[in-house]
N, C-alpha and C. Protein backbone atom coordinates (compact mmCIF):
# COMPACT_ATOMS: atom_id res chain seq x y z
N MET A 1 87.23 -96.01 40.07
CA MET A 1 88.20 -95.07 39.24
C MET A 1 89.63 -95.61 39.94
N VAL A 2 90.24 -95.18 39.08
CA VAL A 2 91.71 -95.25 39.00
C VAL A 2 92.61 -93.61 38.35
N LYS A 3 93.80 -93.84 38.73
CA LYS A 3 94.42 -92.78 38.35
C LYS A 3 95.99 -92.97 38.08
N LEU A 4 96.60 -92.25 36.94
CA LEU A 4 97.41 -92.17 36.77
C LEU A 4 98.47 -90.82 37.91
N ILE A 5 99.60 -91.37 38.52
CA ILE A 5 100.07 -90.46 39.52
C ILE A 5 101.51 -90.54 39.35
N ILE A 6 101.94 -89.20 38.92
CA ILE A 6 103.26 -88.54 38.29
C ILE A 6 104.13 -87.95 39.31
N PHE A 7 104.77 -88.80 39.75
CA PHE A 7 105.64 -87.86 41.02
C PHE A 7 106.64 -87.29 39.93
N PHE A 8 107.03 -86.30 40.54
CA PHE A 8 108.52 -85.16 40.14
C PHE A 8 109.48 -84.93 41.52
N ARG A 9 110.46 -85.59 41.21
CA ARG A 9 111.66 -85.05 42.19
C ARG A 9 111.86 -83.52 41.90
N GLN A 10 113.13 -82.87 42.86
CA GLN A 10 112.86 -81.55 42.57
C GLN A 10 113.72 -81.31 41.57
N PRO A 11 113.34 -80.14 40.24
CA PRO A 11 113.98 -79.99 39.51
C PRO A 11 114.94 -78.77 39.66
N ALA A 12 115.81 -78.81 38.73
CA ALA A 12 117.50 -78.25 38.81
C ALA A 12 116.54 -76.78 38.85
N ASP A 13 115.91 -76.51 38.27
CA ASP A 13 115.44 -74.78 37.80
C ASP A 13 114.17 -75.29 38.02
N THR A 14 113.21 -75.03 39.29
CA THR A 14 112.58 -74.66 39.46
C THR A 14 111.37 -73.94 38.56
N GLN A 15 111.52 -72.86 38.42
CA GLN A 15 111.39 -71.74 37.47
C GLN A 15 110.77 -72.36 36.13
N ALA A 16 112.04 -72.61 35.54
CA ALA A 16 111.81 -73.15 34.24
C ALA A 16 110.64 -74.76 34.37
N PHE A 17 110.83 -75.35 35.28
CA PHE A 17 110.27 -76.75 35.14
C PHE A 17 108.57 -76.10 35.74
N GLU A 18 108.41 -75.53 36.43
CA GLU A 18 106.71 -74.97 36.82
C GLU A 18 106.65 -73.91 35.14
N ASP A 19 107.24 -73.31 34.37
CA ASP A 19 106.71 -73.09 33.77
C ASP A 19 106.10 -73.53 32.52
N HIS A 20 107.22 -74.75 32.38
CA HIS A 20 106.90 -75.82 31.34
C HIS A 20 105.66 -76.82 31.67
N PHE A 21 105.50 -77.29 33.14
CA PHE A 21 104.89 -78.10 33.68
C PHE A 21 103.38 -77.28 33.27
N ALA A 22 103.01 -75.87 33.58
CA ALA A 22 101.91 -75.37 33.42
C ALA A 22 101.13 -75.06 32.20
N HIS A 23 102.41 -74.74 31.45
CA HIS A 23 101.89 -73.87 30.34
C HIS A 23 102.38 -74.63 28.90
N ARG A 24 102.79 -76.35 29.02
CA ARG A 24 102.83 -76.95 28.09
C ARG A 24 102.61 -78.63 28.14
N HIS A 25 103.12 -78.98 29.49
CA HIS A 25 102.59 -80.26 29.78
C HIS A 25 101.06 -79.99 30.36
N VAL A 26 100.40 -79.63 31.56
CA VAL A 26 98.96 -79.53 31.85
C VAL A 26 98.07 -79.72 30.61
N PRO A 27 98.28 -78.48 29.66
CA PRO A 27 97.30 -78.69 28.74
C PRO A 27 97.43 -79.87 27.91
N LEU A 28 98.63 -80.53 27.49
CA LEU A 28 98.51 -82.18 26.90
C LEU A 28 98.05 -83.04 27.67
N ILE A 29 98.22 -83.20 29.23
CA ILE A 29 97.32 -84.10 29.76
C ILE A 29 95.92 -83.64 29.92
N ALA A 30 95.66 -82.56 29.58
CA ALA A 30 93.89 -82.28 29.75
C ALA A 30 93.43 -82.58 28.49
N ALA A 31 94.05 -82.52 27.12
CA ALA A 31 93.28 -83.14 25.99
C ALA A 31 93.65 -84.49 25.72
N MET A 32 93.90 -85.42 26.77
CA MET A 32 93.70 -86.67 26.81
C MET A 32 92.60 -87.51 26.58
N PRO A 33 92.16 -88.03 25.98
CA PRO A 33 90.19 -88.85 26.33
C PRO A 33 90.32 -89.53 27.12
N GLY A 34 89.45 -89.16 28.17
CA GLY A 34 88.73 -90.15 29.49
C GLY A 34 89.33 -89.35 30.40
N VAL A 35 90.22 -88.38 30.64
CA VAL A 35 90.46 -87.66 31.72
C VAL A 35 88.97 -87.18 32.44
N VAL A 36 89.26 -87.40 33.50
CA VAL A 36 87.67 -87.37 34.48
C VAL A 36 88.03 -85.87 35.47
N ARG A 37 89.40 -85.90 35.90
CA ARG A 37 89.56 -84.59 36.32
C ARG A 37 91.15 -84.73 36.94
N THR A 38 92.08 -83.78 37.27
CA THR A 38 93.29 -84.03 37.45
C THR A 38 93.36 -83.25 39.00
N SER A 39 94.37 -83.52 39.44
CA SER A 39 94.93 -82.58 40.81
C SER A 39 96.43 -82.45 40.89
N VAL A 40 96.71 -80.99 41.28
CA VAL A 40 98.65 -81.23 41.51
C VAL A 40 98.71 -80.73 43.14
N SER A 41 99.87 -81.26 43.60
CA SER A 41 100.23 -81.35 44.78
C SER A 41 101.46 -80.84 45.13
N ARG A 42 102.02 -79.58 45.26
CA ARG A 42 103.44 -79.15 45.50
C ARG A 42 103.71 -79.62 47.08
N ALA A 43 104.77 -80.50 47.41
CA ALA A 43 105.37 -80.98 48.32
C ALA A 43 105.47 -79.75 49.09
N LEU A 44 105.36 -79.50 50.63
CA LEU A 44 105.75 -78.22 51.38
C LEU A 44 106.80 -79.17 52.61
N GLY A 45 106.51 -80.36 53.06
CA GLY A 45 108.07 -80.67 53.79
C GLY A 45 107.27 -82.15 54.33
N ALA A 46 108.17 -82.51 55.07
CA ALA A 46 108.37 -84.22 55.45
C ALA A 46 108.47 -84.25 56.83
N PRO A 47 107.82 -85.38 57.70
CA PRO A 47 107.93 -85.62 58.68
C PRO A 47 109.46 -85.57 59.37
N ARG A 48 110.26 -86.61 58.65
CA ARG A 48 111.61 -86.27 58.41
C ARG A 48 112.14 -85.92 57.49
N GLY A 49 113.15 -84.85 57.45
CA GLY A 49 113.94 -84.35 56.23
C GLY A 49 113.13 -83.92 55.45
N GLU A 50 113.80 -83.90 54.05
CA GLU A 50 113.28 -83.31 52.95
C GLU A 50 112.12 -84.35 52.34
N PRO A 51 110.95 -84.19 51.53
CA PRO A 51 110.59 -84.61 50.82
C PRO A 51 110.54 -85.18 49.91
N PRO A 52 110.47 -86.60 49.44
CA PRO A 52 111.18 -87.30 48.50
C PRO A 52 110.53 -86.73 47.07
N TYR A 53 109.66 -85.84 46.84
CA TYR A 53 109.22 -85.41 45.93
C TYR A 53 108.85 -84.14 45.64
N TYR A 54 108.95 -83.36 44.67
CA TYR A 54 108.59 -82.01 44.60
C TYR A 54 107.20 -81.70 44.09
N LEU A 55 106.77 -82.68 43.47
CA LEU A 55 105.20 -82.25 42.68
C LEU A 55 105.03 -83.27 42.31
N VAL A 56 103.17 -83.46 43.04
CA VAL A 56 102.56 -85.10 42.51
C VAL A 56 101.78 -84.26 41.59
N HIS A 57 101.41 -84.47 40.11
CA HIS A 57 100.07 -84.82 39.61
C HIS A 57 99.46 -86.16 39.31
N ASP A 58 98.19 -86.05 39.78
CA ASP A 58 96.80 -86.87 39.61
C ASP A 58 96.12 -87.09 38.60
N VAL A 59 96.14 -87.99 37.76
CA VAL A 59 95.05 -87.76 36.79
C VAL A 59 94.03 -88.85 36.67
N TYR A 60 93.14 -88.58 36.74
CA TYR A 60 92.13 -89.58 37.23
C TYR A 60 91.11 -90.11 35.82
N PHE A 61 90.60 -91.36 35.93
CA PHE A 61 90.36 -91.84 34.45
C PHE A 61 89.23 -92.98 35.75
N ALA A 62 88.00 -93.12 34.81
CA ALA A 62 87.10 -93.77 35.03
C ALA A 62 87.37 -95.69 35.38
N ASP A 63 88.30 -95.84 34.64
CA ASP A 63 88.71 -97.30 34.85
C ASP A 63 89.97 -97.25 34.01
N MET A 64 90.75 -98.99 34.67
CA MET A 64 92.09 -98.92 33.65
C MET A 64 92.10 -98.75 32.17
N ALA A 65 90.74 -99.33 31.74
CA ALA A 65 90.91 -99.62 29.85
C ALA A 65 90.98 -98.17 29.54
N ALA A 66 90.10 -96.93 30.33
CA ALA A 66 90.06 -95.86 29.54
C ALA A 66 91.72 -94.93 30.09
N LEU A 67 92.32 -95.61 31.19
CA LEU A 67 93.66 -95.06 31.57
C LEU A 67 94.30 -95.52 29.97
N ASN A 68 94.37 -96.94 30.03
CA ASN A 68 94.88 -96.95 28.84
C ASN A 68 95.20 -97.13 27.75
N TYR A 69 93.60 -96.52 27.14
CA TYR A 69 93.31 -95.72 25.84
C TYR A 69 94.36 -94.66 25.69
N ALA A 70 93.54 -93.62 26.86
CA ALA A 70 94.08 -92.11 27.09
C ALA A 70 95.99 -92.74 26.84
N LEU A 71 96.51 -93.25 27.44
CA LEU A 71 98.27 -93.29 27.04
C LEU A 71 98.49 -93.91 25.68
N ASN A 72 97.71 -94.29 24.98
CA ASN A 72 97.85 -95.01 23.99
C ASN A 72 97.55 -94.11 22.66
N SER A 73 96.97 -93.17 23.13
CA SER A 73 96.09 -92.05 21.82
C SER A 73 97.29 -91.11 21.61
N ALA A 74 96.86 -90.41 20.37
CA ALA A 74 97.88 -89.40 20.11
C ALA A 74 98.08 -88.33 21.10
N GLN A 75 97.28 -88.13 21.91
CA GLN A 75 97.38 -87.42 23.04
C GLN A 75 98.23 -87.41 23.97
N GLY A 76 97.88 -88.96 24.45
CA GLY A 76 98.74 -89.65 25.40
C GLY A 76 100.26 -89.65 24.87
N ARG A 77 100.54 -90.48 23.54
CA ARG A 77 101.65 -90.25 23.60
C ARG A 77 102.51 -89.05 23.38
N ALA A 78 101.76 -87.88 23.21
CA ALA A 78 102.06 -86.64 23.07
C ALA A 78 102.68 -86.30 24.42
N ALA A 79 101.79 -86.21 24.95
CA ALA A 79 102.12 -86.03 27.03
C ALA A 79 103.46 -86.98 27.03
N GLY A 80 103.27 -88.21 27.22
CA GLY A 80 104.69 -88.83 27.38
C GLY A 80 105.85 -88.12 26.71
N ALA A 81 105.87 -88.18 25.38
CA ALA A 81 106.91 -87.67 24.83
C ALA A 81 107.30 -86.62 25.72
N ASP A 82 106.48 -85.39 25.82
CA ASP A 82 106.99 -84.34 26.27
C ASP A 82 107.05 -84.29 27.57
N LEU A 83 106.87 -85.42 28.61
CA LEU A 83 107.42 -85.65 29.91
C LEU A 83 108.87 -86.11 29.83
N MET A 84 109.12 -87.09 28.91
CA MET A 84 110.23 -87.64 28.79
C MET A 84 111.52 -86.37 28.41
N MET A 85 111.12 -85.64 27.57
CA MET A 85 111.94 -84.42 27.07
C MET A 85 112.04 -83.58 28.68
N PHE A 86 111.13 -83.03 29.29
CA PHE A 86 111.40 -81.94 30.46
C PHE A 86 112.04 -82.73 31.37
N ALA A 87 111.55 -83.95 31.94
CA ALA A 87 111.45 -84.18 33.14
C ALA A 87 111.96 -85.73 33.38
N ARG A 88 112.54 -86.64 32.14
CA ARG A 88 112.83 -87.68 32.42
C ARG A 88 113.82 -88.22 33.76
N ASP A 89 114.73 -87.36 34.01
CA ASP A 89 115.52 -87.75 35.15
C ASP A 89 115.11 -87.49 36.32
N ILE A 90 113.87 -86.80 36.46
CA ILE A 90 113.02 -86.81 37.85
C ILE A 90 111.73 -87.02 38.00
N VAL A 91 111.39 -88.10 37.18
CA VAL A 91 110.08 -88.21 37.16
C VAL A 91 109.76 -90.09 37.30
N SER A 92 108.67 -90.16 37.99
CA SER A 92 108.59 -91.37 38.24
C SER A 92 106.68 -91.76 38.60
N LEU A 93 106.10 -92.68 37.82
CA LEU A 93 104.86 -92.84 37.70
C LEU A 93 103.98 -93.97 38.40
N MET A 94 103.38 -93.81 38.60
CA MET A 94 102.06 -95.17 39.33
C MET A 94 101.21 -95.05 38.64
N PHE A 95 100.64 -96.45 38.56
CA PHE A 95 98.50 -96.69 38.38
C PHE A 95 98.24 -96.75 39.92
N ALA A 96 97.07 -96.32 40.10
CA ALA A 96 96.60 -96.32 41.25
C ALA A 96 94.96 -96.65 41.54
N GLU A 97 94.23 -97.60 42.38
CA GLU A 97 92.67 -97.65 42.04
C GLU A 97 92.72 -96.84 43.19
N VAL A 98 91.32 -95.94 43.06
CA VAL A 98 91.07 -94.94 44.03
C VAL A 98 89.75 -95.26 44.73
N TRP A 99 90.16 -95.61 46.16
CA TRP A 99 88.91 -96.64 46.88
C TRP A 99 88.25 -95.92 47.70
N GLY A 100 86.81 -95.83 47.93
CA GLY A 100 85.89 -95.56 48.79
C GLY A 100 85.29 -94.27 47.70
N GLU A 101 84.15 -93.22 48.16
CA GLU A 101 83.94 -92.01 47.66
C GLU A 101 84.84 -91.02 47.39
N ASP A 102 84.98 -90.31 46.71
CA ASP A 102 85.82 -89.26 46.07
C ASP A 102 85.18 -88.11 46.96
N PRO A 103 85.83 -87.23 47.82
CA PRO A 103 84.73 -86.28 48.71
C PRO A 103 84.87 -84.96 48.18
N PHE A 104 85.93 -85.11 46.82
CA PHE A 104 85.78 -83.71 46.06
C PHE A 104 84.67 -83.96 44.87
N GLU A 105 84.73 -84.94 44.32
CA GLU A 105 83.13 -85.73 43.48
C GLU A 105 82.27 -85.51 44.39
N MET A 106 81.92 -85.18 45.16
CA MET A 106 80.66 -85.39 46.23
C MET A 106 80.52 -84.00 46.40
N ALA A 107 81.18 -83.08 46.47
CA ALA A 107 81.19 -81.95 46.44
C ALA A 107 80.52 -81.13 45.50
N ARG A 108 81.33 -81.74 44.26
CA ARG A 108 81.01 -81.31 43.05
C ARG A 108 79.36 -81.50 42.58
N ALA A 109 79.10 -82.63 43.34
CA ALA A 109 78.00 -83.38 42.85
C ALA A 109 76.90 -82.26 43.85
N ALA A 110 77.38 -81.98 44.94
CA ALA A 110 76.54 -81.37 45.78
C ALA A 110 76.40 -79.65 45.24
N LYS A 111 77.44 -79.04 44.66
CA LYS A 111 77.48 -77.91 43.97
C LYS A 111 76.53 -77.83 43.06
N THR A 112 76.20 -78.63 42.11
CA THR A 112 75.10 -79.21 40.91
C THR A 112 73.70 -79.04 41.50
N ALA A 113 73.40 -79.57 42.62
CA ALA A 113 72.32 -79.51 43.18
C ALA A 113 71.59 -78.33 43.33
N PRO A 114 70.48 -77.73 43.21
CA PRO A 114 70.16 -76.69 43.45
C PRO A 114 69.89 -76.06 45.24
N GLN A 115 70.06 -74.59 45.41
CA GLN A 115 70.76 -74.15 46.32
C GLN A 115 69.90 -73.01 46.46
N SER A 116 69.89 -72.83 47.74
CA SER A 116 69.53 -71.25 48.16
C SER A 116 70.80 -70.67 48.62
N ASP A 117 70.56 -69.23 48.15
CA ASP A 117 71.81 -68.22 48.33
C ASP A 117 72.02 -68.13 49.69
N PRO A 118 72.99 -68.26 50.17
CA PRO A 118 72.96 -67.53 51.66
C PRO A 118 72.61 -66.37 51.83
N ALA A 119 72.32 -66.10 53.15
CA ALA A 119 71.87 -64.82 53.82
C ALA A 119 72.71 -64.02 53.68
N PRO A 120 72.64 -62.75 53.52
CA PRO A 120 73.94 -61.34 53.01
C PRO A 120 74.66 -61.27 54.31
N ASP A 121 73.64 -61.37 55.22
CA ASP A 121 74.28 -61.40 56.91
C ASP A 121 75.14 -62.02 57.25
N ALA A 122 75.16 -63.59 56.67
CA ALA A 122 75.76 -64.71 56.97
C ALA A 122 77.05 -64.48 56.30
N ILE A 123 76.90 -64.21 54.98
CA ILE A 123 78.28 -63.40 54.11
C ILE A 123 79.25 -62.65 54.54
N ALA A 124 78.44 -61.38 55.03
CA ALA A 124 79.14 -60.37 55.79
C ALA A 124 79.74 -61.07 57.21
N SER A 125 79.12 -61.80 57.76
CA SER A 125 79.88 -62.05 58.94
C SER A 125 81.07 -63.08 59.10
N ALA A 126 81.30 -64.00 57.63
CA ALA A 126 82.59 -65.03 57.47
C ALA A 126 83.78 -63.93 58.02
N PRO A 127 83.99 -65.31 58.69
CA PRO A 127 85.75 -64.10 58.99
C PRO A 127 86.55 -64.11 58.24
N GLU A 128 87.42 -63.22 58.25
CA GLU A 128 88.69 -62.94 57.47
C GLU A 128 89.68 -63.39 57.85
N PRO A 129 90.77 -64.32 56.99
CA PRO A 129 91.82 -64.83 57.78
C PRO A 129 92.96 -63.67 58.60
N ALA A 130 93.25 -63.87 59.76
CA ALA A 130 94.28 -63.14 60.34
C ALA A 130 95.36 -63.08 59.79
N MET A 131 96.21 -61.52 59.84
CA MET A 131 97.22 -61.92 59.43
C MET A 131 98.81 -61.80 60.76
N LEU A 132 99.64 -62.05 60.17
CA LEU A 132 100.13 -61.88 61.97
C LEU A 132 101.67 -61.40 61.15
N ASP A 133 102.03 -59.94 61.97
CA ASP A 133 103.59 -59.63 61.50
C ASP A 133 104.17 -59.89 62.74
N THR A 134 105.15 -60.91 61.93
CA THR A 134 106.57 -61.30 62.99
C THR A 134 107.32 -60.45 63.12
N GLU A 135 107.66 -59.13 62.34
CA GLU A 135 108.79 -58.48 62.29
C GLU A 135 108.65 -57.59 61.40
N ALA A 136 108.84 -56.11 62.01
CA ALA A 136 108.24 -54.83 61.74
C ALA A 136 109.05 -54.51 60.33
N GLY A 137 107.63 -54.65 59.32
CA GLY A 137 107.88 -54.30 57.70
C GLY A 137 108.21 -55.24 57.19
N ALA A 138 108.22 -56.59 57.95
CA ALA A 138 107.74 -58.16 56.99
C ALA A 138 106.71 -58.40 56.58
N GLU A 139 106.69 -59.26 55.77
CA GLU A 139 105.46 -59.51 54.81
C GLU A 139 104.76 -60.57 55.85
N ALA A 140 103.17 -59.83 55.90
CA ALA A 140 102.94 -61.02 57.10
C ALA A 140 102.31 -62.25 56.53
N ASP A 141 102.35 -63.27 57.37
CA ASP A 141 101.79 -64.86 56.95
C ASP A 141 100.39 -64.92 57.33
N PRO A 142 99.71 -65.69 56.09
CA PRO A 142 98.37 -65.78 56.71
C PRO A 142 98.25 -66.47 58.07
N VAL A 143 97.82 -66.78 58.82
CA VAL A 143 97.39 -67.74 60.25
C VAL A 143 95.78 -67.54 59.97
N VAL A 144 95.57 -69.13 60.39
CA VAL A 144 94.26 -69.95 60.51
C VAL A 144 93.60 -69.33 62.24
N VAL A 145 92.65 -68.87 61.93
CA VAL A 145 92.09 -68.85 63.48
C VAL A 145 90.99 -69.66 63.83
N ILE A 146 90.87 -70.41 64.42
CA ILE A 146 89.93 -71.34 64.52
C ILE A 146 89.10 -70.77 66.10
N GLU A 147 88.05 -71.03 65.00
CA GLU A 147 86.47 -70.33 66.42
C GLU A 147 86.15 -71.43 66.70
N GLU A 148 85.67 -71.39 68.34
CA GLU A 148 84.42 -72.18 68.76
C GLU A 148 83.37 -72.11 68.39
N HIS A 149 83.00 -73.08 67.98
CA HIS A 149 81.54 -73.26 67.52
C HIS A 149 80.57 -73.69 68.41
N PRO A 150 79.68 -73.26 69.31
CA PRO A 150 78.75 -74.06 70.28
C PRO A 150 78.18 -74.87 70.19
N GLU A 151 77.68 -74.54 68.65
CA GLU A 151 77.09 -75.48 68.03
C GLU A 151 77.09 -76.79 67.61
N VAL A 152 78.70 -76.57 67.73
CA VAL A 152 79.22 -77.85 66.86
C VAL A 152 79.21 -78.79 68.49
N ALA A 153 79.52 -78.52 69.51
CA ALA A 153 79.52 -79.15 70.72
C ALA A 153 78.35 -79.73 71.23
N ALA A 154 77.39 -78.71 70.99
CA ALA A 154 75.73 -79.07 71.64
C ALA A 154 75.37 -80.27 70.89
N ASN A 155 75.68 -80.58 69.55
CA ASN A 155 74.85 -81.23 68.70
C ASN A 155 75.97 -82.29 67.75
N ASP A 156 77.24 -81.90 68.04
CA ASP A 156 78.19 -82.56 67.32
C ASP A 156 77.41 -82.56 65.76
N GLN A 157 77.00 -81.24 65.35
CA GLN A 157 77.11 -81.38 63.79
C GLN A 157 78.01 -79.93 63.27
N PRO A 158 78.30 -79.74 62.15
CA PRO A 158 79.36 -78.54 62.21
C PRO A 158 78.28 -77.40 61.64
N PRO A 159 78.90 -76.46 61.69
CA PRO A 159 78.51 -75.13 61.55
C PRO A 159 77.68 -75.47 59.83
N SER A 160 76.40 -74.60 59.65
CA SER A 160 76.34 -74.67 58.28
C SER A 160 77.16 -73.84 57.46
N PRO A 161 76.99 -74.29 56.12
CA PRO A 161 77.70 -73.83 54.88
C PRO A 161 77.79 -72.28 54.84
N ALA A 162 76.64 -71.67 55.27
CA ALA A 162 76.37 -70.12 55.20
C ALA A 162 77.56 -69.87 56.09
N ALA A 163 78.05 -70.45 57.32
CA ALA A 163 79.30 -69.80 58.00
C ALA A 163 80.49 -69.53 57.04
N GLY A 164 80.38 -70.35 56.04
CA GLY A 164 81.33 -70.22 55.24
C GLY A 164 82.86 -70.50 54.96
N ALA A 165 83.30 -71.22 53.92
CA ALA A 165 84.79 -71.51 54.20
C ALA A 165 85.34 -70.56 53.07
N ALA A 166 86.61 -69.99 53.51
CA ALA A 166 87.45 -69.25 52.20
C ALA A 166 87.54 -69.94 50.74
N SER A 167 88.14 -71.18 51.37
CA SER A 167 88.23 -71.33 49.60
C SER A 167 87.62 -72.69 49.03
N ASP A 168 87.72 -73.06 47.90
CA ASP A 168 86.99 -73.76 47.54
C ASP A 168 87.41 -75.16 47.20
N PRO A 169 86.92 -76.51 47.87
CA PRO A 169 87.68 -77.82 47.51
C PRO A 169 88.10 -78.27 46.65
N THR A 170 87.08 -77.55 46.07
CA THR A 170 86.90 -78.09 44.34
C THR A 170 87.59 -77.64 43.15
N ASP A 171 88.57 -76.77 43.89
CA ASP A 171 89.20 -76.00 42.81
C ASP A 171 90.34 -76.83 42.02
N THR A 172 90.37 -77.00 40.69
CA THR A 172 91.92 -77.71 40.11
C THR A 172 92.46 -77.30 39.20
N ALA A 173 92.42 -75.76 39.35
CA ALA A 173 93.64 -74.82 38.41
C ALA A 173 94.87 -75.16 38.47
N PRO A 174 95.59 -75.02 37.31
CA PRO A 174 96.79 -75.49 37.64
C PRO A 174 97.04 -74.27 38.64
N LEU A 175 98.33 -74.84 39.05
CA LEU A 175 99.41 -73.87 39.81
C LEU A 175 99.41 -72.50 39.26
N SER A 176 100.04 -72.51 38.06
CA SER A 176 100.41 -71.19 37.70
C SER A 176 98.75 -70.53 37.80
N ALA A 177 97.66 -70.81 37.23
CA ALA A 177 96.35 -70.29 37.35
C ALA A 177 95.97 -69.76 38.53
N ARG A 178 96.77 -70.15 39.50
CA ARG A 178 96.20 -69.83 41.05
C ARG A 178 96.84 -68.50 41.53
N ALA A 179 95.71 -67.56 42.02
CA ALA A 179 96.00 -66.46 42.69
C ALA A 179 97.03 -66.78 43.83
N ASP A 180 96.97 -68.07 44.37
CA ASP A 180 97.95 -67.89 45.85
C ASP A 180 99.36 -68.79 45.67
N HIS A 181 99.63 -68.71 43.88
CA HIS A 181 100.76 -69.58 43.50
C HIS A 181 101.86 -68.11 43.55
N PRO A 182 102.76 -68.76 44.47
CA PRO A 182 103.85 -67.95 44.76
C PRO A 182 104.88 -67.54 43.80
N THR A 183 104.69 -68.33 42.51
CA THR A 183 105.51 -67.52 41.65
C THR A 183 104.85 -66.87 40.76
């Protein structure tokens, strides 16, 4: 598997950039032939100073032949022209080979396998994220609550999926479509 990695530096107008990216550019990328999946990451910070990129868009293909075919297709040329129109001065591109097994693809495959439904009491007992109010009247920020799981220490096995993670690691929705998107 290979991917086209599109790096975007900080845009001058973040709102206009994200609107165009989500509503115009992402659909053009999705229409390209051979796209296996995509992911978008927005930088939160860097160990030292500001991160060099604001947004990273990964577009996955089965192999380089499929990637080249997609880039040279009518849809690929349209996506490239759009990219140069709205992000020419802030974009860099790179091709990369994906090494090893992709944990997200493995999770997707596991989802398609027949599974029993978790017990209703396991769902009801799943922990809710805690909220921390730092100032009176301030909007609370989510805080991750780390719970001890004696069964992990006892046999080095993680808790069963019935204990439930709150989010879906296979979510590939565009930023604008996500409920937790700040804009």
